[in-house]
PDB file of C-alpha atoms in Angstrom:
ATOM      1  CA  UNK G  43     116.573  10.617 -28.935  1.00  0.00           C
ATOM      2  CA  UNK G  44     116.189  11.190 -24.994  1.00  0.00           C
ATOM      3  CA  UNK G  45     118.957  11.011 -23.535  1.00  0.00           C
ATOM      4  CA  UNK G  46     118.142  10.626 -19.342  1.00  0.00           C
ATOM      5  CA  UNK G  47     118.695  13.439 -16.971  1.00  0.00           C
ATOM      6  CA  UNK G  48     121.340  12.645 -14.288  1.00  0.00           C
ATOM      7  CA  UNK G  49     120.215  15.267 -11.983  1.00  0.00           C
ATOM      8  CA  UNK G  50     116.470  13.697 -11.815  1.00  0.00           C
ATOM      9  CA  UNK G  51     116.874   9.647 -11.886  1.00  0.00           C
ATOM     10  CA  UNK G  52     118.976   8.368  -8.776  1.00  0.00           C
ATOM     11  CA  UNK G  53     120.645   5.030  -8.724  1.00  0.00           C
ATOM     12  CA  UNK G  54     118.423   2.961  -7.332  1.00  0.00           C
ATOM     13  CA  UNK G  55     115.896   3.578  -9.879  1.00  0.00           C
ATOM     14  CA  UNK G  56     114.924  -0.053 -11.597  1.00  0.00           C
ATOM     15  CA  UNK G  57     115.902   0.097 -15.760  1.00  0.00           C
ATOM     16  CA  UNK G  58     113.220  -1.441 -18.188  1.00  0.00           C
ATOM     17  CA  UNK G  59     113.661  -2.456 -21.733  1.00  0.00           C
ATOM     18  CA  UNK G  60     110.660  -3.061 -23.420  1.00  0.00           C
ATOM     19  CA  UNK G  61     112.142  -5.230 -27.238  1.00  0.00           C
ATOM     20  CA  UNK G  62     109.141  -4.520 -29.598  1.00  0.00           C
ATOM     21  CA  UNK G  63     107.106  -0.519 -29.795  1.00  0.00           C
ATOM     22  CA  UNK G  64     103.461  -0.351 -30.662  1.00  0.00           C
ATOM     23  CA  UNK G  65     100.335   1.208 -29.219  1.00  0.00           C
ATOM     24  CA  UNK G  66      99.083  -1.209 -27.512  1.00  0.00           C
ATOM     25  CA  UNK G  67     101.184  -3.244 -24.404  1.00  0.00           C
ATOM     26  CA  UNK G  68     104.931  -1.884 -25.544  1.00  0.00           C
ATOM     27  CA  UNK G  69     103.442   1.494 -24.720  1.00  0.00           C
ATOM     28  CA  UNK G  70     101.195   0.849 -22.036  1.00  0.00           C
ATOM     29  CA  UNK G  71     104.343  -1.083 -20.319  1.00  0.00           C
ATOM     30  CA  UNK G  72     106.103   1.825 -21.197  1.00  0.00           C
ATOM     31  CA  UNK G  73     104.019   4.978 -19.445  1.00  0.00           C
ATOM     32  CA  UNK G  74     103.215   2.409 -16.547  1.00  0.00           C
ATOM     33  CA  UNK G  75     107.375   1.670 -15.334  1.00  0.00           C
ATOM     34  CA  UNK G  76     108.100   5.429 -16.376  1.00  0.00           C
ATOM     35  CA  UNK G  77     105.113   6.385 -13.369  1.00  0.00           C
ATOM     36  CA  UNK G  78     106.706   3.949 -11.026  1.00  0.00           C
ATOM     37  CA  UNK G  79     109.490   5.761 -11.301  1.00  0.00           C
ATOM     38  CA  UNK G  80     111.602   2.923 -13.383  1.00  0.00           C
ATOM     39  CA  UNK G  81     114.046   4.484 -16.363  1.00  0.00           C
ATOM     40  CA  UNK G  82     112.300   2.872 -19.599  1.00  0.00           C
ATOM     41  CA  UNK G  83     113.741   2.086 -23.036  1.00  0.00           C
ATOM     42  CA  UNK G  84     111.978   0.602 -25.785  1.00  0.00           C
ATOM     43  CA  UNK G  85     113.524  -0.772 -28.835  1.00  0.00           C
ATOM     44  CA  UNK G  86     111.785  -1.090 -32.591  1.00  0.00           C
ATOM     45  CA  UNK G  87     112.737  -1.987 -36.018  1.00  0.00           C
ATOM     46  CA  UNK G  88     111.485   2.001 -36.328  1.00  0.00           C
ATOM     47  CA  UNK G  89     111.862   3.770 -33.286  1.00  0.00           C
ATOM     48  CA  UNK G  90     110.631   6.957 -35.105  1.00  0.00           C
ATOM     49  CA  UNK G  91     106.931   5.528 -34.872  1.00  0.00           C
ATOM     50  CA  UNK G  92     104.660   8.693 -33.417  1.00  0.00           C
ATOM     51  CA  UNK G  93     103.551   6.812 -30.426  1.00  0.00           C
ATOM     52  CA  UNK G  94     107.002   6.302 -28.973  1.00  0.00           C
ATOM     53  CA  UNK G  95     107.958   9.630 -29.561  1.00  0.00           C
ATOM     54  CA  UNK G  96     104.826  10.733 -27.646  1.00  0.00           C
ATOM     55  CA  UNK G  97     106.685   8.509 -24.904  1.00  0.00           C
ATOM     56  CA  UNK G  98     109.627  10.007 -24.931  1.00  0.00           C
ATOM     57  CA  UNK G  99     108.080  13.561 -24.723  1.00  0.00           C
ATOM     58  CA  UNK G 100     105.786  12.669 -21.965  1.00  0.00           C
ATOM     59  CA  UNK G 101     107.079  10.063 -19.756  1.00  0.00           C
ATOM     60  CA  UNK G 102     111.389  10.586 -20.739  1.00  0.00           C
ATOM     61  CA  UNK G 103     111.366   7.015 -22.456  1.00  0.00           C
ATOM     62  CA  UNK G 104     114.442   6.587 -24.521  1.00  0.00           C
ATOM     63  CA  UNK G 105     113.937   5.077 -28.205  1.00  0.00           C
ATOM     64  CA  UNK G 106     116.152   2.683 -29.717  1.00  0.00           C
ATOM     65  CA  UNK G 107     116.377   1.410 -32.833  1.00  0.00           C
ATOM     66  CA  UNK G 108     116.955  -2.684 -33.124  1.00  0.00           C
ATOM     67  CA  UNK G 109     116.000  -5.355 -35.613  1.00  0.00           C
ATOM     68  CA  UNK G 110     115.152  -8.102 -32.712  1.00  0.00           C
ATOM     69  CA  UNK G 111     115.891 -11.096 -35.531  1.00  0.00           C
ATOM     70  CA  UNK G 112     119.832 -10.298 -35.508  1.00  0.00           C
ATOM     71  CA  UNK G 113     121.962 -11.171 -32.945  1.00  0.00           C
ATOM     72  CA  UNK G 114     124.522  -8.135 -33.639  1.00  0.00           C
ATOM     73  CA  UNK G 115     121.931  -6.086 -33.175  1.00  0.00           C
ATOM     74  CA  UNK G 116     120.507  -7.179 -30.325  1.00  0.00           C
ATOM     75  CA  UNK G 117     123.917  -7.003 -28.545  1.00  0.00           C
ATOM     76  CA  UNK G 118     124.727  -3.970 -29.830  1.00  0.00           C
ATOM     77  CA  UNK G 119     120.826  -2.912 -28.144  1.00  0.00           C
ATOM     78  CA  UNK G 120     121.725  -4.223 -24.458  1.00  0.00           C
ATOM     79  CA  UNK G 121     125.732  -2.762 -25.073  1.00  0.00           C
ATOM     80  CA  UNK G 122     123.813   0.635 -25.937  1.00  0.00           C
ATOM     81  CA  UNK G 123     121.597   0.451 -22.981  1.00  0.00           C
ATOM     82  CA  UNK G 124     124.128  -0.775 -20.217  1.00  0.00           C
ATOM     83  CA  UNK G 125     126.562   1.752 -21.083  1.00  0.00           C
ATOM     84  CA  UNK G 126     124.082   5.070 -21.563  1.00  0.00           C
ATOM     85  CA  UNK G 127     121.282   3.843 -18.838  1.00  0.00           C
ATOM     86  CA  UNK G 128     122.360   0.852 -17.186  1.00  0.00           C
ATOM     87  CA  UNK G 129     121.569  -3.063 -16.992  1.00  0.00           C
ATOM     88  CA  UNK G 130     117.977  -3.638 -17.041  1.00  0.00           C
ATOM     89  CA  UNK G 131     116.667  -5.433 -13.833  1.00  0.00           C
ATOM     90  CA  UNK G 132     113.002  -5.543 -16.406  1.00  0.00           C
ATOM     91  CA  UNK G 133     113.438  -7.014 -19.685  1.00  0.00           C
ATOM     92  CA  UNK G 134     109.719  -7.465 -21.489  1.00  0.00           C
ATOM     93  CA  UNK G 135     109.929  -9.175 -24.755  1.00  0.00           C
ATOM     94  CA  UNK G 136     107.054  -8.279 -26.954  1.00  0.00           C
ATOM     95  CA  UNK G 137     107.017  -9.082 -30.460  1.00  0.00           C
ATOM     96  CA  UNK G 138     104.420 -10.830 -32.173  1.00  0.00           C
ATOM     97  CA  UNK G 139     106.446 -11.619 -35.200  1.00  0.00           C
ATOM     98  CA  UNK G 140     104.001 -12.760 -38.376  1.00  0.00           C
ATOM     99  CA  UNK G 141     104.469 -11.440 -41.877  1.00  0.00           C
ATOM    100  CA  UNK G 142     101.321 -10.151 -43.662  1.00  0.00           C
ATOM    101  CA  UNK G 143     101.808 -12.725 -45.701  1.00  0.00           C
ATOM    102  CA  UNK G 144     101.622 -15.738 -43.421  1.00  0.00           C
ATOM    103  CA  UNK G 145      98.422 -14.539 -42.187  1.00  0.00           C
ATOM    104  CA  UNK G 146      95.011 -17.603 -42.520  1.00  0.00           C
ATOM    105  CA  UNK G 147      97.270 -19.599 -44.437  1.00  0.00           C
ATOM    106  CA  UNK G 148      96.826 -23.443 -44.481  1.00  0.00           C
ATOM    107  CA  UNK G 149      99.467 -25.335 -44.241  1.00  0.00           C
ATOM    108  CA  UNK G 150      99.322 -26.311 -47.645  1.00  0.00           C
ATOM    109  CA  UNK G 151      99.347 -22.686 -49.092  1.00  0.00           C
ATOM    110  CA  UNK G 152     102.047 -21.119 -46.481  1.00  0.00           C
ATOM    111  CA  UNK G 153     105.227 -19.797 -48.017  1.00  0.00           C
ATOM    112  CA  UNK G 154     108.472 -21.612 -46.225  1.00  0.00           C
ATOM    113  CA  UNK G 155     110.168 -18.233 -46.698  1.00  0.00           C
ATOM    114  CA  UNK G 156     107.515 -16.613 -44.724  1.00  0.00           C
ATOM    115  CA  UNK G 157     107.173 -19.413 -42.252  1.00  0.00           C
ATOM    116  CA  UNK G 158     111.033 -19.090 -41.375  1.00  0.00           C
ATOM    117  CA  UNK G 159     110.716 -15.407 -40.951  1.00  0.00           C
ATOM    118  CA  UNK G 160     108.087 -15.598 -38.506  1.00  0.00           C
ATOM    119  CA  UNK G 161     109.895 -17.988 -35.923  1.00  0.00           C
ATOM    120  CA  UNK G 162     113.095 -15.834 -36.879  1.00  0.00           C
ATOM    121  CA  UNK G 163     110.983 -12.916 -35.416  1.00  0.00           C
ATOM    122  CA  UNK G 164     109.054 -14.429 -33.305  1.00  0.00           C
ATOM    123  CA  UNK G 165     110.626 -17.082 -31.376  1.00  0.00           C
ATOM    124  CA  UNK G 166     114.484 -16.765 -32.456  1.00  0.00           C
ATOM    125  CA  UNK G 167     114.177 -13.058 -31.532  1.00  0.00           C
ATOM    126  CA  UNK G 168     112.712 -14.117 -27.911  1.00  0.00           C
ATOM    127  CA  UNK G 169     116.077 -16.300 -27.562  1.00  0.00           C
ATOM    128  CA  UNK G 170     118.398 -13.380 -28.595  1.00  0.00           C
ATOM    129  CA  UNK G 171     116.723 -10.889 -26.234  1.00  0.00           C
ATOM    130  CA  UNK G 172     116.065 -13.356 -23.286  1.00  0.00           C
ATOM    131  CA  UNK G 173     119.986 -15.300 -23.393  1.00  0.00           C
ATOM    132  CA  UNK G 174     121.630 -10.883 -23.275  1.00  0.00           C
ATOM    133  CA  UNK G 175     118.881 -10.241 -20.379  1.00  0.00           C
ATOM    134  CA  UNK G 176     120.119 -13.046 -18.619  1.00  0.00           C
ATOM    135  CA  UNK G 177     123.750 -12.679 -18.864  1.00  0.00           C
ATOM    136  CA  UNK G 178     123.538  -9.577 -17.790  1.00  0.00           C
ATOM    137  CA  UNK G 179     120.986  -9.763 -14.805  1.00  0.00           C
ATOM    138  CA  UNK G 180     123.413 -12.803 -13.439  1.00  0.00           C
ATOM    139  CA  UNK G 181     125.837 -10.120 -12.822  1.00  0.00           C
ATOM    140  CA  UNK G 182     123.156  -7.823 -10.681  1.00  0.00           C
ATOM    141  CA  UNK G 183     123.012  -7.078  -7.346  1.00  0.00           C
ATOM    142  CA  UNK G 184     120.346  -9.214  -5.444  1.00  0.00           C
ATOM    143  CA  UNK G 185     117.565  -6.770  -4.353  1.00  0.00           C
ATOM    144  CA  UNK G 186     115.736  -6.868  -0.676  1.00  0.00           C
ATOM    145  CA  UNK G 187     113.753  -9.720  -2.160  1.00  0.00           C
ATOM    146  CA  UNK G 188     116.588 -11.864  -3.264  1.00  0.00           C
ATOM    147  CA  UNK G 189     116.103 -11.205  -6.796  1.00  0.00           C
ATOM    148  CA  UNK G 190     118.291 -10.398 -10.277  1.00  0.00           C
ATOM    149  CA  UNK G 191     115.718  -9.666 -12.420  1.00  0.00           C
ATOM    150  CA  UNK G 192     112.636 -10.511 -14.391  1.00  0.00           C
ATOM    151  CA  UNK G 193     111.913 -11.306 -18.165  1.00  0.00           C
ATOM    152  CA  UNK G 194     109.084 -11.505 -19.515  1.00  0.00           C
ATOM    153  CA  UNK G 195     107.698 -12.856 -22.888  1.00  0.00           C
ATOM    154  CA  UNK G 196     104.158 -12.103 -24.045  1.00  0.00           C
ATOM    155  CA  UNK G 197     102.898 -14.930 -26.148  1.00  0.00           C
ATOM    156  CA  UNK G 198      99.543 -15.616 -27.573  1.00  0.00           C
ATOM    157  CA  UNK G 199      96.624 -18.373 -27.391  1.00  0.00           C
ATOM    158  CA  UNK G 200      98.945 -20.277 -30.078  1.00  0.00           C
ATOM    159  CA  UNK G 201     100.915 -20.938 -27.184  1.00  0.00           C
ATOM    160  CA  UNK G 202      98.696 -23.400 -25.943  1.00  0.00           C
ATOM    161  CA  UNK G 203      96.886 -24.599 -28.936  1.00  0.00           C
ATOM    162  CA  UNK G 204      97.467 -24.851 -32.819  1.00  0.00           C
ATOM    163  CA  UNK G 205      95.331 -23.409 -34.757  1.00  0.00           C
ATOM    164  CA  UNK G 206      94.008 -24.048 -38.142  1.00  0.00           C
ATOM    165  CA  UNK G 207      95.650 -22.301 -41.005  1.00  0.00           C
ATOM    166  CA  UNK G 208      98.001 -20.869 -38.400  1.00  0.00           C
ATOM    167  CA  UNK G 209     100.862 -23.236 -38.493  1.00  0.00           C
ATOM    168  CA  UNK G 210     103.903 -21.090 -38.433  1.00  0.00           C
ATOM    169  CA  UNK G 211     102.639 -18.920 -35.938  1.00  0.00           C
ATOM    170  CA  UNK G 212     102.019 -22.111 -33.636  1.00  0.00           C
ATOM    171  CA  UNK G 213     105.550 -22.969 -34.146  1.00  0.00           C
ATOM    172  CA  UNK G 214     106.656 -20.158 -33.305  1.00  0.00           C
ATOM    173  CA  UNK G 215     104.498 -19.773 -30.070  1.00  0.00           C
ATOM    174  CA  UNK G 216     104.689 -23.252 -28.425  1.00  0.00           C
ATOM    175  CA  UNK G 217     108.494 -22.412 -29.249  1.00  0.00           C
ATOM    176  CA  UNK G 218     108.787 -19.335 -27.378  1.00  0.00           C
ATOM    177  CA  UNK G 219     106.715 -21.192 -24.119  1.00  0.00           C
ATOM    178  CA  UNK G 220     109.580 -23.559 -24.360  1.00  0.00           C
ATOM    179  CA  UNK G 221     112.447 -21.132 -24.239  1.00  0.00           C
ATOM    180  CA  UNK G 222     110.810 -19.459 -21.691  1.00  0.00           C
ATOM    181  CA  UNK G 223     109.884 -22.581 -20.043  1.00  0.00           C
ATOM    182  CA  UNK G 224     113.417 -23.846 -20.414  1.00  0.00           C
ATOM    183  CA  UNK G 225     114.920 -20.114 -18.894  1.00  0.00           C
ATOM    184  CA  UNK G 226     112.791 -20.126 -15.958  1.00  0.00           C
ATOM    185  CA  UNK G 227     113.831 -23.898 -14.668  1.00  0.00           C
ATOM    186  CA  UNK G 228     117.943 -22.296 -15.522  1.00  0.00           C
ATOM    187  CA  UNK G 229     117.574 -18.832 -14.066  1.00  0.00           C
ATOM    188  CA  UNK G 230     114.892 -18.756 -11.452  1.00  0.00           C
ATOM    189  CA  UNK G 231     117.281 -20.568  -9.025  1.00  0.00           C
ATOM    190  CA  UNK G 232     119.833 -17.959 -10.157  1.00  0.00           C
ATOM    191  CA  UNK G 233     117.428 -15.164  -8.682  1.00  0.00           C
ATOM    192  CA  UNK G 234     115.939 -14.040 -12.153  1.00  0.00           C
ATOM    193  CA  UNK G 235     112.376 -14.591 -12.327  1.00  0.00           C
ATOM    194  CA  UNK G 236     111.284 -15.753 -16.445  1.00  0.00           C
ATOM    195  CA  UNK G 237     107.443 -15.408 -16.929  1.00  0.00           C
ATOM    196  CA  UNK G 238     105.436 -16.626 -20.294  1.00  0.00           C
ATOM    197  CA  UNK G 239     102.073 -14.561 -20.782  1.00  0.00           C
ATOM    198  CA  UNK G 240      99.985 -16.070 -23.495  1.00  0.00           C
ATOM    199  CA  UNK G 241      97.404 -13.526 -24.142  1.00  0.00           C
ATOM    200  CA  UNK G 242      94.204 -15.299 -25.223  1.00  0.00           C
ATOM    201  CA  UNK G 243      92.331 -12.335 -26.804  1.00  0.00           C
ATOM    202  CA  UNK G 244      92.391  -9.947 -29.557  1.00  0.00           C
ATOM    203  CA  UNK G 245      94.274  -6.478 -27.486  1.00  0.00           C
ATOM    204  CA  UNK G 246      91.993  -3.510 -28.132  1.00  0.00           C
ATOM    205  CA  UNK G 247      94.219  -0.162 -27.298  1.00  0.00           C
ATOM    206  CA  UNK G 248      92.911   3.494 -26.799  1.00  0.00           C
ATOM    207  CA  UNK G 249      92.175   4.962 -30.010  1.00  0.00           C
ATOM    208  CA  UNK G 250      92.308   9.008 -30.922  1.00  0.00           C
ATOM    209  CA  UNK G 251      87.957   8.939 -30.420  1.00  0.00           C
ATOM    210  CA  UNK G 252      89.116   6.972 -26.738  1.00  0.00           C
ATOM    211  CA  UNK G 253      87.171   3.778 -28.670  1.00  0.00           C
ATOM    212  CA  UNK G 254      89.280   1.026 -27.398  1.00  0.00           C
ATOM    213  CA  UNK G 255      89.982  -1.513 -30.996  1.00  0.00           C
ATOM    214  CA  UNK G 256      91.552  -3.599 -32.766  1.00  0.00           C
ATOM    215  CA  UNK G 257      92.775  -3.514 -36.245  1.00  0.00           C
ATOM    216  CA  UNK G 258      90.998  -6.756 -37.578  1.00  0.00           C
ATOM    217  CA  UNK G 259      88.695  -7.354 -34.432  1.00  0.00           C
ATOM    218  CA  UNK G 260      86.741  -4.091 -34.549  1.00  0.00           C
ATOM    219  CA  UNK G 261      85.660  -1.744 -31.437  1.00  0.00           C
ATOM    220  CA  UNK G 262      85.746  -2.963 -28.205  1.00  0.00           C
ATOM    221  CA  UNK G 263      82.082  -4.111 -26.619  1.00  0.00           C
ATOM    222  CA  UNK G 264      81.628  -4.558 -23.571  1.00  0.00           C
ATOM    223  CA  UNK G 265      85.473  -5.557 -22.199  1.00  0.00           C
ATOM    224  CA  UNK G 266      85.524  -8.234 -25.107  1.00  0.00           C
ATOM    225  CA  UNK G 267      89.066  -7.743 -25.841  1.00  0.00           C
ATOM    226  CA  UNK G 268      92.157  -7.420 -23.475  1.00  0.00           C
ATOM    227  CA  UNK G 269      92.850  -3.853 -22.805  1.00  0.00           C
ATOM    228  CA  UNK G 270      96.846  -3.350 -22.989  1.00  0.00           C
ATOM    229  CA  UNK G 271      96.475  -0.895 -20.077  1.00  0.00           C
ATOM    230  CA  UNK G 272      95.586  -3.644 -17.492  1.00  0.00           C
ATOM    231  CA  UNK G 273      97.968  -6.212 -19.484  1.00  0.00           C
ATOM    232  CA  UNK G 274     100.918  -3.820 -17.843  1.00  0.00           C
ATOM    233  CA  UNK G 275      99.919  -4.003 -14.814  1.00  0.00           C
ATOM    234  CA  UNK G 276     100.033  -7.790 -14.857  1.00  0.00           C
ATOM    235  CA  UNK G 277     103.656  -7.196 -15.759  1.00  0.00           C
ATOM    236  CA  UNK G 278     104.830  -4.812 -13.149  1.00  0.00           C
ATOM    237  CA  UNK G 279     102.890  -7.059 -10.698  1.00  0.00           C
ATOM    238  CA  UNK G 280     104.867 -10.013 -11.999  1.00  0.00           C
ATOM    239  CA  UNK G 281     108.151  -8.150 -11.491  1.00  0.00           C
ATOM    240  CA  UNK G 282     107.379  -7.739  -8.112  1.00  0.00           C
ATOM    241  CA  UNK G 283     106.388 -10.950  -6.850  1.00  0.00           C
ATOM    242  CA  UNK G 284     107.848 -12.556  -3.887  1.00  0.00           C
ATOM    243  CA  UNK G 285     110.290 -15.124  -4.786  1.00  0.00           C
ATOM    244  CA  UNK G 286     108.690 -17.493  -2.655  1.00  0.00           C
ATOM    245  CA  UNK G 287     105.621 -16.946  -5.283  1.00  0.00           C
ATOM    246  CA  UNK G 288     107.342 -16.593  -8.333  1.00  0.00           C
ATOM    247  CA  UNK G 289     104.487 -16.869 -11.193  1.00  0.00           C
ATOM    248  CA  UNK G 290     105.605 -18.593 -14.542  1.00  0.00           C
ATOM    249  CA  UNK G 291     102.675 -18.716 -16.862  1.00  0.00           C
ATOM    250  CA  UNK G 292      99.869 -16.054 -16.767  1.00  0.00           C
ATOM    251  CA  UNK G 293      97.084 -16.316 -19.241  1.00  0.00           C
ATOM    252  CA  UNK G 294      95.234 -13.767 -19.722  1.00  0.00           C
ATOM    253  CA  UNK G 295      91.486 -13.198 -21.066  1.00  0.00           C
ATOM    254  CA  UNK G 296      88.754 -11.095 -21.355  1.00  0.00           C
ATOM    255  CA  UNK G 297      85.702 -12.307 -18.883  1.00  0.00           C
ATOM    256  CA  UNK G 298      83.970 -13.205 -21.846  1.00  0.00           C
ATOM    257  CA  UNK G 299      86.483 -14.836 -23.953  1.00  0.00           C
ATOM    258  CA  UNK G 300      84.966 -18.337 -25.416  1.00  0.00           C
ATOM    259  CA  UNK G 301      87.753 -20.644 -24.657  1.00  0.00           C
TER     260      UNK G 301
END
């Protein structure tokens, strides 16, 4: 895996860790830091997925390998990062965290195993990689704009309502929006800035035909579903916010999402 080339990245260059690799906003996050000229690693369960090793060709991202759900591991991740990179001042959280299995189950039918593994994923995972961001962005530098850091957690419409037959994935949701709710009243006063995006949509990413879709939604028609590309820049936008206008929830939704 890519290991970063001292001669080209300077100092003052901002480090990203994107916890979670897909195609869609892991990768879009990804390409955008790398072009604003921010040294980007992205951690996976499988960090040999083709899409992140088209990252690390094109844009110098480093791969890691983590299982999000263990706390070793997750250590280990930011130890692994701090000492070959250095400490993230960008830490996006991005894991949606359902098993197959868990998927339009009532509440009646859903398996307790698989219900437990979800919020182990989902929102135990969030805690593990949001409590090593912050320990390690209290020890940061303030920048020109007074702050530490940011982190970031990408949630979903089951953030802000329960849906039927989707019971352990509203756990796990409206239990990530209170971590992160609980983080940003700790940390912002610290100078780290903690943002919850609950994306309202299904994502539809750039496909190898350029058809922007979604693997249960269909194509894209029209802008119906969020397009990862634009989700990014909401995050890079949110990293750079004046303190004095320090965002904490952003929902986000297609123009023509029925909500």
């Amino acid at each position: 895996m890519t290991q970063f080339n001292g001669d080209t990245q300077t100092s003052v260059q901002d480090i990203a860790l994107i916890v979670g690799g897909g195609p869609g906003i892991s990768s879009s996050c990804a390409r955008l830091f790398a072009e604003n000229g921010m040294r980007v690693c992205v951690a996976a369960r499988n960090p040999e997925k083709a899409v992140l090793e088209t990252l690390e060709k094109t844009h110098g991202v480093r791969r890691c390998a983590c299982d999000a759900s263990d706390p070793a591991a997750v250590a280990q991740l930011f130890g692994s990062v701090v000492q070959d990179v250095g400490t993230p001042r960008l830490v996006v959280h991005n894991i949606d965290g359902r098993v197959p299995g868990i998927f339009r189950k009532s509440v009646i039918e859903a398996d307790p195993v698989m219900a437990l593994e979800t919020l182990r994923n989902s929102a135990f995972s969030a805690f593990l990689v949001g409590q090593q961001a912050a320990r390690l962005m209290l020890g940061n530098e303030p920048d020109a704009n007074g702050a530490r850091g940011t982190i970031i957690f990408t949630n979903a419409s089951a953030a802000l309502k329960g849906f039927p037959s989707s019971g352990a994935f509203a756990m796990a949701c409206h239990a990530k929006s209170g971590l992160a709710q609980s983080m940003a009243r700790e940390l912002m006063p610290q100078g780290i800035h903690v943002a919850n995006v609950p994306i309202d949509a299904a994502i539809g990413w750039t496909q190898e035909d350029g058809t922007r879709a979604h693997r249960l939604a269909g194509t894209t028609v029209d802008d119906n579903m969020a397009d990862p590309v634009h989700i990014a820049k909401t995050y890079l936008q949110l990293h750079q916010q004046h303190r004095s206008t320090w965002a904490f929830e952003v929902v986000l939704r297609p123009w023509a999402e029925k909500w």
